[in-house]
Tab-separated table of C-alpha atoms in Angstrom:
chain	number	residue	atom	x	y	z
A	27	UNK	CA	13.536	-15.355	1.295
A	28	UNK	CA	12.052	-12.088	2.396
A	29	UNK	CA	13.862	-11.404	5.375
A	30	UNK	CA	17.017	-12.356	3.342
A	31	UNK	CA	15.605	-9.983	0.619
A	32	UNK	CA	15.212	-7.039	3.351
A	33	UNK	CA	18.205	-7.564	5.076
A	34	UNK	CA	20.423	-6.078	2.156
A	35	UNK	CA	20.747	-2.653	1.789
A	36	UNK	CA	19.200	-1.111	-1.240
A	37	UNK	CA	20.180	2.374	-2.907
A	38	UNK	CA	18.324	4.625	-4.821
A	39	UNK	CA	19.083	3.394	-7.992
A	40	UNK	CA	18.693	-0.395	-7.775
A	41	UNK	CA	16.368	-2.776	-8.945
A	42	UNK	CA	13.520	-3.152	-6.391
A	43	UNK	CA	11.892	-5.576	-7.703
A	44	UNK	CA	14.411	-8.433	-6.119
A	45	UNK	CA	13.841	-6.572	-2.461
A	46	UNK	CA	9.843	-6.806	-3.137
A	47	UNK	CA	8.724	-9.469	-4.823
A	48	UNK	CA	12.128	-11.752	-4.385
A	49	UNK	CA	10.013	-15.022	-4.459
A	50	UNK	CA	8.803	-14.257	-7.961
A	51	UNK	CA	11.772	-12.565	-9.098
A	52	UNK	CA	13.815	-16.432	-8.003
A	53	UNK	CA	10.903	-18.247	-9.825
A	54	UNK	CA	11.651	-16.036	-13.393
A	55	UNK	CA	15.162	-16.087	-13.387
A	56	UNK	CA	14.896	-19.809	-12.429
A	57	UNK	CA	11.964	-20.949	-14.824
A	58	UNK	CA	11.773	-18.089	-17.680
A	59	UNK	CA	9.460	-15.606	-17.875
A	60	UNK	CA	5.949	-17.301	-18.315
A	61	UNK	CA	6.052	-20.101	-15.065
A	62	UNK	CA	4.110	-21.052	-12.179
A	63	UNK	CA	4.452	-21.413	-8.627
A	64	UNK	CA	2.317	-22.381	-5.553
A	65	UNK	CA	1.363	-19.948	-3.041
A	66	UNK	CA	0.179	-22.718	-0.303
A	67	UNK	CA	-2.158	-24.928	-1.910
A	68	UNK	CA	-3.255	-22.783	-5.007
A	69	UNK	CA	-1.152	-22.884	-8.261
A	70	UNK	CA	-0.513	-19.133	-9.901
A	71	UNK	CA	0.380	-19.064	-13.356
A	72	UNK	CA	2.340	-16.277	-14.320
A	73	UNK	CA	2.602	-14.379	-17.826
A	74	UNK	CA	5.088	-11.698	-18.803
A	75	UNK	CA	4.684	-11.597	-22.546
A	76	UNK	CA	2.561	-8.767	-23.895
A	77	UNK	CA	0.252	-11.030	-26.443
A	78	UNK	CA	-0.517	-13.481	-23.197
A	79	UNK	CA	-1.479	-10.530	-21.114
A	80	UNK	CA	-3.924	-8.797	-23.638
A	81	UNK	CA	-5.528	-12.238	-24.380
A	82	UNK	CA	-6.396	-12.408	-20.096
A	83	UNK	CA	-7.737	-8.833	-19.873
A	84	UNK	CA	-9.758	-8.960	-23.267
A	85	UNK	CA	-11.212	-12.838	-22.801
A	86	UNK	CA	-12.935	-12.047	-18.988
A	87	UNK	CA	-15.313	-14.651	-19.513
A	88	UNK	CA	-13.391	-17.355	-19.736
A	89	UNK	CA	-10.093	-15.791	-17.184
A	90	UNK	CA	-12.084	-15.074	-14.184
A	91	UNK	CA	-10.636	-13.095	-11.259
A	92	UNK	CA	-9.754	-14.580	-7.929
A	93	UNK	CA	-11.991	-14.456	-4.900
A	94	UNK	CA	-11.092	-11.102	-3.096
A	95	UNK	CA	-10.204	-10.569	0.311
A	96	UNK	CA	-13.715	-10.111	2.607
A	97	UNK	CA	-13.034	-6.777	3.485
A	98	UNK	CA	-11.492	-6.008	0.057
A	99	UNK	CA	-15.277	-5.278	-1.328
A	100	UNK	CA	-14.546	-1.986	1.388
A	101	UNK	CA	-11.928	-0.646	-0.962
A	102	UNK	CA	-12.517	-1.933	-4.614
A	103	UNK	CA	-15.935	-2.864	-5.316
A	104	UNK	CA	-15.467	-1.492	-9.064
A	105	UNK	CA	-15.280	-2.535	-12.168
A	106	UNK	CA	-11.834	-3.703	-11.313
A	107	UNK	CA	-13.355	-6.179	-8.976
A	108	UNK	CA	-16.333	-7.541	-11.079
A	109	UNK	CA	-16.838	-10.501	-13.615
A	110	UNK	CA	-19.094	-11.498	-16.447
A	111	UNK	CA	-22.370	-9.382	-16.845
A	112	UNK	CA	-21.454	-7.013	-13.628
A	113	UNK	CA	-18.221	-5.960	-15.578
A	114	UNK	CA	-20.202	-5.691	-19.082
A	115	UNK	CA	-22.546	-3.685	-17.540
A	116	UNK	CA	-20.352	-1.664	-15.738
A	117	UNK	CA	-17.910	-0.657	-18.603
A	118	UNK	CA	-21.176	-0.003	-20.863
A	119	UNK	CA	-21.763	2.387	-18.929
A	120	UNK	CA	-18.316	4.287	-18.463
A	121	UNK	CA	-16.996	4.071	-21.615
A	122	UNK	CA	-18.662	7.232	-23.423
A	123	UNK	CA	-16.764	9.110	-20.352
A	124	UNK	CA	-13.277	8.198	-21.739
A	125	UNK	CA	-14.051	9.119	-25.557
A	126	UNK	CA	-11.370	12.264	-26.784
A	127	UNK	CA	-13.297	14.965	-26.994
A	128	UNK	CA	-15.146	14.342	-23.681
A	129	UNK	CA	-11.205	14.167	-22.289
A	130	UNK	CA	-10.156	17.649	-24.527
A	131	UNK	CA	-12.789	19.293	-21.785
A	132	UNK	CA	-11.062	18.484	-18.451
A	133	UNK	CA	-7.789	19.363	-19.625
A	134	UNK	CA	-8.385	23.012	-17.801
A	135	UNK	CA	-9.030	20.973	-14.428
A	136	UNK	CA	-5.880	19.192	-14.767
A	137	UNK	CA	-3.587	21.857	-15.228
A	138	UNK	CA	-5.402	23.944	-12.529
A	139	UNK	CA	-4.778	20.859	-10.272
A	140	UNK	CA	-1.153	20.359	-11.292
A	141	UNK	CA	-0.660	24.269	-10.567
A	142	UNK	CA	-1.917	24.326	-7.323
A	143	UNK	CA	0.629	21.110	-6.766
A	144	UNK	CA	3.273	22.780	-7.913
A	145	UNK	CA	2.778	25.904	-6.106
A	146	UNK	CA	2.769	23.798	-2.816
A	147	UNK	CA	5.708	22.593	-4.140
A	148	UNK	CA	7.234	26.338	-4.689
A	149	UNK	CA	5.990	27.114	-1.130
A	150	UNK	CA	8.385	24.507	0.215
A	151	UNK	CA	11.754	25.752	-1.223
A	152	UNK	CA	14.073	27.304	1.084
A	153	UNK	CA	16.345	30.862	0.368
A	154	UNK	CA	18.381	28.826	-1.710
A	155	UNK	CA	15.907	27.254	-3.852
A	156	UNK	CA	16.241	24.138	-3.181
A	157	UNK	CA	15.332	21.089	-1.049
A	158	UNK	CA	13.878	17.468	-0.248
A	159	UNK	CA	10.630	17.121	-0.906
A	160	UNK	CA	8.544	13.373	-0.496
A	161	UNK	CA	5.829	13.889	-3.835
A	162	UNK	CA	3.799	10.409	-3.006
A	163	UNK	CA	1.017	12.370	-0.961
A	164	UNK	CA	1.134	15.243	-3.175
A	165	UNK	CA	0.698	12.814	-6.387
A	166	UNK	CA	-1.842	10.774	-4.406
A	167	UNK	CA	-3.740	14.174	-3.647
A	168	UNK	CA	-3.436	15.157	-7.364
A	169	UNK	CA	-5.508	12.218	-8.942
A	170	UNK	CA	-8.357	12.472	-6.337
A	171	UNK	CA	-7.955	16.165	-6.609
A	172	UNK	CA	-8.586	16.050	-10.510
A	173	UNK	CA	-11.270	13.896	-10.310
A	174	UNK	CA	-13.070	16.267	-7.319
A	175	UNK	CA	-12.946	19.127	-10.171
A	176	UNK	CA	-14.149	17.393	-13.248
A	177	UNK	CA	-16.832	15.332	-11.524
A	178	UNK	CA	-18.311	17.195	-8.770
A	179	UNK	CA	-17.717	20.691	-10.601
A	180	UNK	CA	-19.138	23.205	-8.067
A	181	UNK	CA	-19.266	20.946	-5.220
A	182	UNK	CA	-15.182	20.496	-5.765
A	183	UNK	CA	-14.714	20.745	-1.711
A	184	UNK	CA	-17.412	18.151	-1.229
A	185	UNK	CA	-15.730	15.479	-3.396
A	186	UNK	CA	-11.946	15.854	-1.543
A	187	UNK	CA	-14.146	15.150	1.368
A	188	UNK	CA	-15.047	12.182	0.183
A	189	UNK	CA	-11.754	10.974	-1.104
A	190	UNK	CA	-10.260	11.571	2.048
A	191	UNK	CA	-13.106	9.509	3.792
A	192	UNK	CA	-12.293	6.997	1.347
A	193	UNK	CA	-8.242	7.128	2.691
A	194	UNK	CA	-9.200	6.881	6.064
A	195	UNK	CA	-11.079	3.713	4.970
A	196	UNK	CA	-8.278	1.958	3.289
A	197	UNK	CA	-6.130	2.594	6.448
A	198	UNK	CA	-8.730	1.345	8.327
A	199	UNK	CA	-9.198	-2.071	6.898
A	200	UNK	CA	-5.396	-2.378	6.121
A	201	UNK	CA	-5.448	-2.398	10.056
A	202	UNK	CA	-7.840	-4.535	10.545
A	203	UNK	CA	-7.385	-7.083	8.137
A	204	UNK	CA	-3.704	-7.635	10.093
A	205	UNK	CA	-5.104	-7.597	13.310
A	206	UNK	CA	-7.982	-10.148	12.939
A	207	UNK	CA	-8.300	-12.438	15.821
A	208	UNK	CA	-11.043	-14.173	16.432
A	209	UNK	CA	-12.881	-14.860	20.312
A	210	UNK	CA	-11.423	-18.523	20.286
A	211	UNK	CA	-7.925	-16.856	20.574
A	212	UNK	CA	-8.748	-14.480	23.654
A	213	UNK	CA	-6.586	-16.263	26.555
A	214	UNK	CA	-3.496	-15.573	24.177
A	215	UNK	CA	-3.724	-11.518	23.222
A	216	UNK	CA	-3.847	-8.476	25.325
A	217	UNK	CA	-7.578	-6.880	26.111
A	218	UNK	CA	-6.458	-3.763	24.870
A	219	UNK	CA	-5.779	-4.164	21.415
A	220	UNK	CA	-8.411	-6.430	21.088
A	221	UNK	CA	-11.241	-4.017	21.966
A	222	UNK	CA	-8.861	-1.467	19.968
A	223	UNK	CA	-9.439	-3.849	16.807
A	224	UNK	CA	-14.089	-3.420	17.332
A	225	UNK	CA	-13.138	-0.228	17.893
A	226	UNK	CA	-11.605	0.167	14.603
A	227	UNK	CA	-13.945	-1.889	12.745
A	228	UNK	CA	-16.798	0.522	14.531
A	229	UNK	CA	-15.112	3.132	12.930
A	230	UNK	CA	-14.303	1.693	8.937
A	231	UNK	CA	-18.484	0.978	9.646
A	232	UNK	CA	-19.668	4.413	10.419
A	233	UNK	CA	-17.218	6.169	7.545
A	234	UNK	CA	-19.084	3.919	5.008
A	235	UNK	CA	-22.657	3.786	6.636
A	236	UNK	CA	-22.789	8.015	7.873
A	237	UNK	CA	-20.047	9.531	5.123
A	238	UNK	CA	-17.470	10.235	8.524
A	239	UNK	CA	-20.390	11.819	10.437
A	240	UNK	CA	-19.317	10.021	13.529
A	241	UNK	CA	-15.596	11.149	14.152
A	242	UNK	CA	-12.780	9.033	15.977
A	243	UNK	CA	-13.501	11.024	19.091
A	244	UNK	CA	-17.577	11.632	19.071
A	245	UNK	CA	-19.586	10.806	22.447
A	246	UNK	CA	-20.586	7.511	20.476
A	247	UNK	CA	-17.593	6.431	18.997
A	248	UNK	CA	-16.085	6.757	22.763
A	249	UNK	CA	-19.007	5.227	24.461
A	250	UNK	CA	-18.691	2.175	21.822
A	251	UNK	CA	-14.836	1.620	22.532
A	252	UNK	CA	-15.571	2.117	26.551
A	253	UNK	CA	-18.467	-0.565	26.215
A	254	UNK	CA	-16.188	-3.083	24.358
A	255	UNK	CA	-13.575	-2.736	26.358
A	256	UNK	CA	-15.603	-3.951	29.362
A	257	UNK	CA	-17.182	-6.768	27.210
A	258	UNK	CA	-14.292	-8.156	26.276
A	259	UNK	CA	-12.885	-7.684	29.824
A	260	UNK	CA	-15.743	-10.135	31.425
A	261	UNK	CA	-15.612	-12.633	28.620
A	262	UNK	CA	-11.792	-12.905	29.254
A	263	UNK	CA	-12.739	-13.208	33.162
A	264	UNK	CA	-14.997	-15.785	32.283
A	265	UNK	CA	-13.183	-17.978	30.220
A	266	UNK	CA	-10.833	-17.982	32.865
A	267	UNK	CA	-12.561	-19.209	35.066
């Protein structure tokens, strides 16, 4: 149903949600908007109606969220992610933050933000004022951007460092979570992308443990990838033989 789904041209203006989610979109116009399906073995209810939805999100004791991915504690270990007393705890704590008048005060940092956006934007015009311009990494920027100015303050450059680290880590376990194979598989894939695949866990590692200290090409981050490389080499000679 995907491939089918992918395999028909789409235009600006269409509906994508048939092209990405075309198994759930067949299930609602099938079964109506509140129905369930089964993703292998596991049942998934799902709600569309407003009053249903706010009843999930405001009863989290009794709704409780799915197990997460193992490597998905690497890029949401928030209050998005927790459950019973974590998530009380947790939004105890943040909601004073979100209160009006503490929100009145950052409205200088977001319109400095959005200025310097749009002036990138103005930068990119040609004689004729005009031309194509792809916003998604300049909105992505924006939100981490606003947040570097109203929370870090004077240290502004310090926290885009850390959002950036904090990319680099998502693309980093997006990888590897794709390219998991595990030793039992080793006759069947290539030694290259398999030491290519410690190499990159190595990596998502030090960018957590040393805040990007070690950089993709550092004497250790070589010397790691050059030592793997040879591991994996003689335990693929040796199950050979």
């Amino acid at each position: 149903m995907i491939n089918e789904a992918n395999s028909r041209p789409i235009s600006f203006s269409d509906d994508i949600v048939q092209r990405v989610l075309p198994f759930h979109d067949h299930s609602i116009q099938k079964y109506g908007k509140n129905n369930f399906i089964w993703l292998g073995p596991k049942p998934v209810v799902n709600i569309m109606q407003p009053e249903l939805i706010r009843d999930v999100l405001l009863k989290h004791n009794a709704f409780q969220k799915p197990p997460p991915h193992p490597l998905g504690k690497l890029l949401a270990s928030g209050i998005s992610s927790l459950d019973g007393e974590q998530w009380t705890k947790r939004r105890k704590i943040i909601n004073p933050a979100f209160h009006l008048e503490k929100l009145k005060h950052m409205v200088s940092a977001f319109q400095l933000s959005c200025s310097d956006m749009v002036n990138k934007w103005e930068k990119q015009l040609s004689l004729d004022g005009s031309c194509e311009l792809d916003i998604w990494p300049y909105l992505q920027n924006l939100t981490g951007d606003v947040i570097s100015r109203t929370a870090f303050g004077s240290s502004y450059e310090e926290g885009r460092r850390i959002f950036q680290l904090q990319k680099e880590q998502a693309l980093l376990t997006v990888q590897v979570t794709r390219s998991y194979q595990s030793f039992t598989r080793l006759k069947r894939i290539l030694i290259f992308p398999l030491a290519k695949r410690f190499f990159l866990k190595f990596k998502l590692w030090a960018i957590i443990n040393f805040q990007g200290v070690l950089s993709l090409y550092s004497p250790v981050t070589v010397w790691f990838y050059l030592y793997m490389k040879v591991y994996i080499m003689q335990k693929f000679k040796r199950s050979l033989s």
